[in-house]
Amino acid sequence: QVRLVESGGGLAQAGDSLTLTCAASGRTFSTYALGWFRQTPGKEREFVSAINWSGGHPYYADSVEGRFTISRDNHKNTGYLQMNNLKPEDTGVYYCALSNDPYYSGVERFPTDFGSWGQGTQVTVFS
């Protein structure tokens, strides 16, 4: 079993930056793709970004492309989501997740592709 803990959320003004951290313990973090999703009340969980197990091939939702950067440090069992130029529509609970399959380097952007989830961290952006 793996335990994921997100941190770094909070209140931000539009245009500000926040960095989310995902700390992992338990299952081998370095062999699984890392994803970030977000959710607002009444809506389905939305893909934000993902990166493969080795730290390559990052990809993003169109809504955050150019503003967010995903990264990971496998030596520290930690993932990151750097969020710049925040917008009110970025508001939501942000979750990190690890993929179901180890060493898979394809594109994974659906919640069902990920089997381990953190508890989420709230990000609120005001204009």
Coordinates of N, CA, C and O in Angstrom, one line a residue:
Q1 N 0.8 -1.2 0.0 CA 0.0 0.0 0.0 C 0.9 1.3 0.0 O 2.0 1.2 0.5
V2 N 0.4 2.3 -0.6 CA 1.1 3.6 -0.6 C 0.2 4.6 0.0 O -1.0 4.5 0.0
R3 N 0.9 5.6 0.7 CA 0.1 6.7 1.3 C 0.6 8.0 0.6 O 1.9 8.2 0.5
L4 N -0.3 8.7 0.1 CA 0.0 10.0 -0.5 C -0.5 11.2 0.3 O -1.7 11.1 0.7
V5 N 0.3 12.2 0.5 CA -0.1 13.3 1.3 C 0.2 14.6 0.5 O 1.4 14.9 0.2
E6 N -0.9 15.3 0.1 CA -0.7 16.6 -0.6 C -0.5 17.7 0.4 O -1.1 17.7 1.5
S7 N 0.2 18.7 0.0 CA 0.3 20.0 0.8 C 0.6 21.1 -0.1 O 0.9 20.9 -1.3
G8 N 0.5 22.3 0.4 CA 0.8 23.5 -0.3 C -0.3 24.3 -0.9 O -0.2 25.4 -1.5
G9 N -1.5 23.8 -0.7 CA -2.7 24.5 -1.1 C -2.9 25.7 -0.2 O -2.2 25.9 0.8
G10 N -3.9 26.5 -0.6 CA -4.2 27.7 0.2 C -5.0 28.7 -0.6 O -5.6 28.4 -1.7
L11 N -5.0 29.9 -0.1 CA -5.7 31.0 -0.7 C -4.7 31.9 -1.5 O -3.6 32.2 -1.1
A12 N -5.1 32.2 -2.8 CA -4.2 32.9 -3.6 C -5.0 33.9 -4.4 O -6.2 33.7 -4.8
Q13 N -4.3 35.0 -4.8 CA -5.0 36.0 -5.6 C -4.7 35.6 -7.1 O -3.6 35.0 -7.4
A14 N -5.5 36.0 -8.0 CA -5.3 35.8 -9.4 C -4.0 36.3 -9.8 O -3.6 37.5 -9.4
G15 N -3.2 35.5 -10.5 CA -1.8 36.0 -10.9 C -0.7 35.4 -10.0 O 0.4 35.5 -10.4
D16 N -1.1 35.0 -8.8 CA -0.1 34.5 -7.9 C 0.3 33.1 -8.3 O -0.2 32.5 -9.2
S17 N 1.3 32.6 -7.5 CA 1.8 31.2 -7.8 C 1.7 30.4 -6.5 O 1.7 30.9 -5.4
L18 N 1.5 29.1 -6.7 CA 1.5 28.1 -5.6 C 2.2 26.9 -6.0 O 2.2 26.6 -7.2
T19 N 2.9 26.2 -5.1 CA 3.5 24.9 -5.4 C 2.9 23.8 -4.5 O 2.9 23.9 -3.3
L20 N 2.3 22.9 -5.2 CA 1.7 21.7 -4.4 C 2.8 20.6 -4.3 O 3.5 20.4 -5.3
T21 N 2.8 19.9 -3.2 CA 3.7 18.8 -3.0 C 2.9 17.6 -2.7 O 1.9 17.6 -2.0
C22 N 3.4 16.5 -3.2 CA 2.8 15.1 -3.0 C 3.9 14.2 -2.4 O 4.8 13.8 -3.1
A23 N 3.8 13.9 -1.1 CA 4.7 13.1 -0.4 C 4.2 11.7 -0.4 O 3.1 11.4 0.1
A24 N 5.0 10.7 -0.8 CA 4.6 9.3 -0.9 C 5.4 8.4 0.1 O 6.6 8.7 0.3
S25 N 4.7 7.5 0.6 CA 5.4 6.5 1.5 C 4.7 5.1 1.2 O 3.6 5.0 0.8
G26 N 5.5 4.1 1.4 CA 4.9 2.7 1.2 C 5.4 2.2 -0.1 O 6.6 2.0 -0.3
R27 N 4.5 2.0 -1.0 CA 4.8 1.4 -2.3 C 5.8 2.2 -3.1 O 5.9 3.4 -2.9
T28 N 6.6 1.5 -3.9 CA 7.7 2.2 -4.6 C 7.1 3.3 -5.5 O 6.5 3.1 -6.5
F29 N 7.4 4.5 -5.1 CA 6.9 5.7 -5.8 C 7.5 5.8 -7.2 O 6.8 6.1 -8.1
S30 N 8.8 5.5 -7.3 CA 9.5 5.8 -8.5 C 9.1 4.9 -9.7 O 9.5 5.2 -10.8
T31 N 8.3 3.9 -9.5 CA 8.0 3.0 -10.6 C 6.6 3.3 -11.2 O 6.2 2.6 -12.2
Y32 N 5.9 4.3 -10.7 CA 4.6 4.6 -11.2 C 4.5 6.0 -11.7 O 5.1 7.0 -11.1
A33 N 3.6 6.2 -12.7 CA 3.3 7.6 -13.2 C 2.6 8.4 -12.1 O 1.9 7.8 -11.2
L34 N 2.9 9.6 -12.0 CA 2.2 10.6 -11.1 C 1.3 11.5 -11.8 O 1.6 12.0 -12.8
G35 N 0.1 11.6 -11.2 CA -0.9 12.5 -11.8 C -1.4 13.5 -10.8 O -1.4 13.2 -9.6
W36 N -1.9 14.6 -11.3 CA -2.6 15.6 -10.5 C -4.0 15.8 -11.1 O -4.1 16.0 -12.3
F37 N -5.0 15.8 -10.3 CA -6.4 16.1 -10.7 C -6.9 17.1 -9.8 O -6.4 17.4 -8.7
R38 N -8.0 17.7 -10.2 CA -8.7 18.7 -9.3 C -10.2 18.4 -9.4 O -10.7 17.9 -10.4
Q39 N -10.9 18.9 -8.4 CA -12.4 18.7 -8.3 C -13.0 19.8 -7.6 O -12.5 20.3 -6.6
T40 N -14.1 20.3 -8.1 CA -15.0 21.3 -7.5 C -16.3 20.6 -7.2 O -16.7 19.7 -7.8
P41 N -17.0 21.2 -6.2 CA -18.3 20.6 -5.8 C -19.3 20.4 -7.0 O -19.5 21.4 -7.8
G42 N -19.8 19.3 -7.1 CA -20.8 19.0 -8.2 C -20.2 18.6 -9.5 O -21.0 18.4 -10.5
K43 N -18.9 18.6 -9.6 CA -18.3 18.3 -10.9 C -17.4 17.0 -10.7 O -17.0 16.7 -9.6
E44 N -17.1 16.4 -11.8 CA -16.3 15.2 -11.8 C -14.8 15.6 -11.6 O -14.4 16.8 -11.9
R45 N -14.0 14.7 -11.2 CA -12.6 14.9 -11.0 C -12.0 15.2 -12.4 O -12.2 14.4 -13.3
E46 N -11.2 16.2 -12.5 CA -10.7 16.7 -13.7 C -9.2 16.5 -13.8 O -8.5 16.9 -12.8
F47 N -8.7 16.0 -14.9 CA -7.3 15.8 -15.1 C -6.6 17.2 -15.2 O -7.1 18.1 -15.9
V48 N -5.4 17.3 -14.6 CA -4.6 18.5 -14.6 C -3.3 18.3 -15.3 O -2.9 18.9 -16.3
S49 N -2.6 17.2 -14.8 CA -1.3 17.0 -15.4 C -0.8 15.6 -14.9 O -1.3 15.1 -13.9
A50 N 0.2 15.1 -15.7 CA 0.8 13.8 -15.3 C 2.2 13.7 -15.8 O 2.6 14.4 -16.8
I51 N 3.0 12.8 -15.2 CA 4.3 12.6 -15.6 C 4.7 11.2 -15.5 O 4.2 10.5 -14.5
N52 N 5.5 10.6 -16.3 CA 5.7 9.2 -16.2 C 6.7 8.8 -15.1 O 7.2 9.7 -14.4
W53 N 6.9 7.6 -14.9 CA 7.6 7.1 -13.7 C 9.0 7.6 -13.6 O 9.5 7.8 -12.5
S54 N 9.6 7.9 -14.8 CA 11.0 8.3 -14.7 C 11.2 9.8 -14.7 O 12.3 10.4 -14.7
G55 N 10.0 10.5 -14.8 CA 10.1 12.0 -14.8 C 10.1 12.6 -16.2 O 10.3 13.8 -16.3
G56 N 9.9 11.8 -17.2 CA 9.8 12.3 -18.5 C 8.4 12.4 -19.0 O 7.4 12.0 -18.3
H57 N 8.3 13.0 -20.2 CA 7.0 13.1 -20.9 C 5.9 13.7 -20.0 O 4.8 13.1 -19.8
P58 N 6.1 14.9 -19.5 CA 5.0 15.6 -18.8 C 3.9 16.0 -19.8 O 4.2 16.4 -20.9
Y59 N 2.7 16.0 -19.4 CA 1.6 16.5 -20.2 C 0.5 17.1 -19.3 O 0.4 16.8 -18.1
Y60 N -0.3 18.0 -20.0 CA -1.1 18.9 -19.2 C -2.5 19.0 -19.9 O -2.6 18.9 -21.1
A61 N -3.5 19.4 -19.1 CA -4.7 19.8 -19.6 C -4.6 21.1 -20.3 O -3.7 21.9 -20.0
D62 N -5.4 21.3 -21.4 CA -5.2 22.6 -22.1 C -5.4 23.8 -21.3 O -4.8 24.8 -21.5
S63 N -6.2 23.7 -20.2 CA -6.6 24.8 -19.4 C -5.4 25.3 -18.5 O -5.4 26.4 -18.0
V64 N -4.4 24.4 -18.4 CA -3.2 24.8 -17.5 C -1.9 24.8 -18.3 O -0.9 25.2 -17.7
E65 N -1.9 24.4 -19.5 CA -0.7 24.3 -20.3 C -0.1 25.7 -20.4 O -0.7 26.7 -20.6
G66 N 1.2 25.7 -20.1 CA 2.0 27.0 -20.1 C 2.0 27.7 -18.8 O 2.7 28.6 -18.6
R67 N 1.1 27.3 -17.9 CA 1.1 27.9 -16.5 C 1.5 27.0 -15.4 O 2.1 27.4 -14.4
F68 N 1.2 25.7 -15.6 CA 1.6 24.7 -14.5 C 2.7 23.9 -15.0 O 2.9 23.6 -16.2
T69 N 3.5 23.4 -14.0 CA 4.7 22.5 -14.3 C 4.7 21.4 -13.3 O 4.7 21.6 -12.1
I70 N 4.6 20.2 -13.9 CA 4.7 19.0 -13.0 C 6.1 18.5 -13.0 O 6.9 18.6 -13.9
S71 N 6.5 18.0 -11.8 CA 7.9 17.4 -11.7 C 7.8 16.4 -10.6 O 6.9 16.2 -9.8
R72 N 8.9 15.6 -10.5 CA 9.0 14.6 -9.4 C 10.5 14.4 -9.0 O 11.4 14.6 -9.9
D73 N 10.7 14.1 -7.8 CA 12.0 13.7 -7.3 C 11.9 12.3 -6.7 O 11.4 12.1 -5.6
N74 N 12.3 11.3 -7.5 CA 12.1 9.9 -7.0 C 13.0 9.6 -5.8 O 12.7 8.6 -5.1
H75 N 14.1 10.3 -5.7 CA 15.0 10.0 -4.5 C 14.3 10.5 -3.2 O 14.5 9.9 -2.2
K76 N 13.4 11.5 -3.3 CA 12.7 12.0 -2.2 C 11.3 11.4 -2.1 O 10.5 11.8 -1.2
N77 N 10.9 10.6 -3.1 CA 9.5 10.1 -3.1 C 8.5 11.2 -3.1 O 7.5 11.1 -2.3
T78 N 8.7 12.2 -3.8 CA 7.9 13.4 -3.8 C 7.6 13.9 -5.2 O 8.5 13.9 -6.1
G79 N 6.4 14.4 -5.4 CA 6.0 15.0 -6.6 C 5.6 16.4 -6.4 O 5.2 16.8 -5.2
Y80 N 5.6 17.2 -7.5 CA 5.3 18.6 -7.3 C 4.4 19.1 -8.5 O 4.4 18.5 -9.6
L81 N 3.6 20.2 -8.2 CA 2.9 20.8 -9.2 C 3.1 22.3 -9.0 O 2.5 22.9 -8.0
Q82 N 3.9 22.9 -9.8 CA 4.1 24.4 -9.7 C 3.0 25.1 -10.5 O 2.9 24.8 -11.7
M83 N 2.3 25.9 -9.9 CA 1.2 26.6 -10.5 C 1.4 28.1 -10.6 O 1.5 28.7 -9.5
N84 N 1.6 28.6 -11.8 CA 1.8 30.1 -11.9 C 0.6 30.7 -12.6 O -0.2 30.1 -13.2
N85 N 0.6 32.0 -12.5 CA -0.5 32.8 -13.1 C -1.9 32.2 -12.8 O -2.7 31.9 -13.7
L86 N -2.1 32.0 -11.5 CA -3.4 31.3 -11.1 C -4.6 32.1 -11.5 O -4.6 33.4 -11.5
K87 N -5.6 31.4 -11.8 CA -6.9 32.0 -12.2 C -8.0 31.5 -11.3 O -7.9 30.4 -10.7
P88 N -9.1 32.3 -11.1 CA -10.2 31.8 -10.3 C -10.7 30.5 -10.7 O -11.1 29.7 -9.8
E89 N -10.7 30.1 -12.0 CA -11.2 28.8 -12.4 C -10.2 27.7 -12.0 O -10.6 26.5 -12.3
D90 N -9.1 28.0 -11.5 CA -8.2 26.9 -11.0 C -8.6 26.5 -9.5 O -8.0 25.6 -9.0
T91 N -9.6 27.2 -9.0 CA -10.0 26.8 -7.6 C -10.6 25.4 -7.6 O -11.3 24.9 -8.5
G92 N -10.2 24.6 -6.6 CA -10.7 23.3 -6.4 C -9.8 22.5 -5.4 O -8.9 23.1 -4.9
V93 N -10.2 21.3 -5.1 CA -9.4 20.4 -4.3 C -8.5 19.7 -5.3 O -9.0 19.0 -6.2
Y94 N -7.2 19.7 -5.0 CA -6.2 19.1 -5.9 C -5.7 17.8 -5.2 O -5.4 17.8 -4.1
Y95 N -5.7 16.7 -6.1 CA -5.3 15.4 -5.6 C -4.1 14.9 -6.4 O -4.1 15.1 -7.7
C96 N -3.2 14.3 -5.8 CA -2.2 13.6 -6.5 C -2.5 12.1 -6.5 O -3.2 11.6 -5.6
A97 N -2.0 11.4 -7.5 CA -2.3 10.0 -7.6 C -1.2 9.2 -8.3 O -0.5 9.8 -9.1
L98 N -1.1 8.0 -8.0 CA -0.1 7.1 -8.7 C -0.9 6.1 -9.6 O -2.0 5.7 -9.3
S99 N -0.3 5.8 -10.8 CA -0.9 5.0 -11.8 C -1.0 3.6 -11.3 O -0.4 3.1 -10.3
N100 N -1.9 2.8 -12.0 CA -2.1 1.4 -11.6 C -1.0 0.5 -12.0 O -0.7 -0.4 -11.3
D101 N -0.4 0.9 -13.2 CA 0.6 0.0 -13.7 C 2.0 0.6 -13.6 O 2.3 1.7 -14.0
P102 N 3.0 -0.2 -13.1 CA 4.4 0.3 -13.0 C 5.1 0.3 -14.4 O 4.7 -0.4 -15.3
Y103 N 6.0 1.3 -14.5 CA 6.8 1.4 -15.7 C 6.1 1.6 -17.0 O 6.6 1.4 -18.0
Y104 N 4.8 2.1 -16.9 CA 4.1 2.4 -18.1 C 4.4 3.9 -18.5 O 4.3 4.8 -17.6
S105 N 4.8 4.1 -19.7 CA 5.2 5.4 -20.1 C 4.2 6.1 -21.1 O 4.5 7.1 -21.7
G106 N 3.0 5.5 -21.2 CA 2.0 6.0 -22.1 C 1.3 7.2 -21.5 O 1.6 7.6 -20.3
V107 N 0.3 7.7 -22.2 CA -0.5 8.8 -21.7 C -1.6 8.3 -20.8 O -2.4 7.4 -21.2
E108 N -1.7 8.8 -19.6 CA -2.7 8.4 -18.6 C -3.3 9.6 -18.1 O -2.7 10.4 -17.4
R109 N -4.6 9.9 -18.4 CA -5.3 11.1 -17.9 C -6.7 10.9 -17.4 O -7.4 11.8 -17.1
F110 N -7.0 9.6 -17.2 CA -8.3 9.3 -16.6 C -8.2 8.9 -15.2 O -7.3 8.2 -14.8
P111 N -9.1 9.3 -14.3 CA -9.0 8.9 -12.9 C -8.9 7.3 -12.8 O -8.2 6.9 -11.9
T112 N -9.5 6.6 -13.7 CA -9.4 5.1 -13.6 C -8.1 4.6 -13.9 O -7.8 3.4 -13.6
D113 N -7.2 5.4 -14.5 CA -5.8 5.0 -14.7 C -5.0 5.0 -13.5 O -3.8 4.5 -13.5
F114 N -5.5 5.6 -12.4 CA -4.7 5.8 -11.2 C -5.4 5.1 -10.1 O -6.6 5.3 -9.9
G115 N -4.7 4.4 -9.3 CA -5.3 3.6 -8.2 C -5.0 4.0 -6.8 O -5.7 3.5 -5.9
S116 N -4.1 4.9 -6.6 CA -3.7 5.4 -5.3 C -3.9 6.9 -5.2 O -3.3 7.6 -6.1
W117 N -4.6 7.4 -4.2 CA -4.9 8.8 -4.2 C -4.6 9.4 -2.8 O -4.7 8.7 -1.8
G118 N -4.2 10.7 -2.8 CA -4.1 11.4 -1.6 C -5.5 11.9 -1.1 O -6.5 11.7 -1.8
Q119 N -5.5 12.6 0.0 CA -6.7 13.2 0.5 C -7.1 14.5 -0.1 O -8.2 15.0 0.1
G120 N -6.2 15.1 -0.8 CA -6.5 16.4 -1.4 C -6.1 17.6 -0.6 O -6.0 17.6 0.6
T121 N -5.8 18.7 -1.4 CA -5.5 20.0 -0.7 C -6.3 21.1 -1.5 O -6.3 21.1 -2.7
Q122 N -6.9 21.9 -0.7 CA -7.7 23.0 -1.3 C -6.9 24.1 -1.8 O -6.0 24.7 -1.1
V123 N -7.3 24.5 -3.0 CA -6.7 25.7 -3.6 C -7.9 26.7 -4.0 O -8.8 26.3 -4.6
T124 N -7.8 27.9 -3.5 CA -8.8 28.9 -3.7 C -8.2 30.1 -4.3 O -7.3 30.7 -3.7
V125 N -8.6 30.5 -5.5 CA -8.0 31.6 -6.2 C -9.1 32.7 -6.3 O -10.2 32.4 -6.8
F126 N -8.8 33.9 -5.8 CA -9.8 35.0 -5.9 C -9.3 36.1 -6.8 O -8.1 36.3 -6.9
S127 N -10.2 36.8 -7.4 CA -9.8 37.8 -8.4 C -9.7 39.2 -7.7 O -10.1 39.3 -6.5

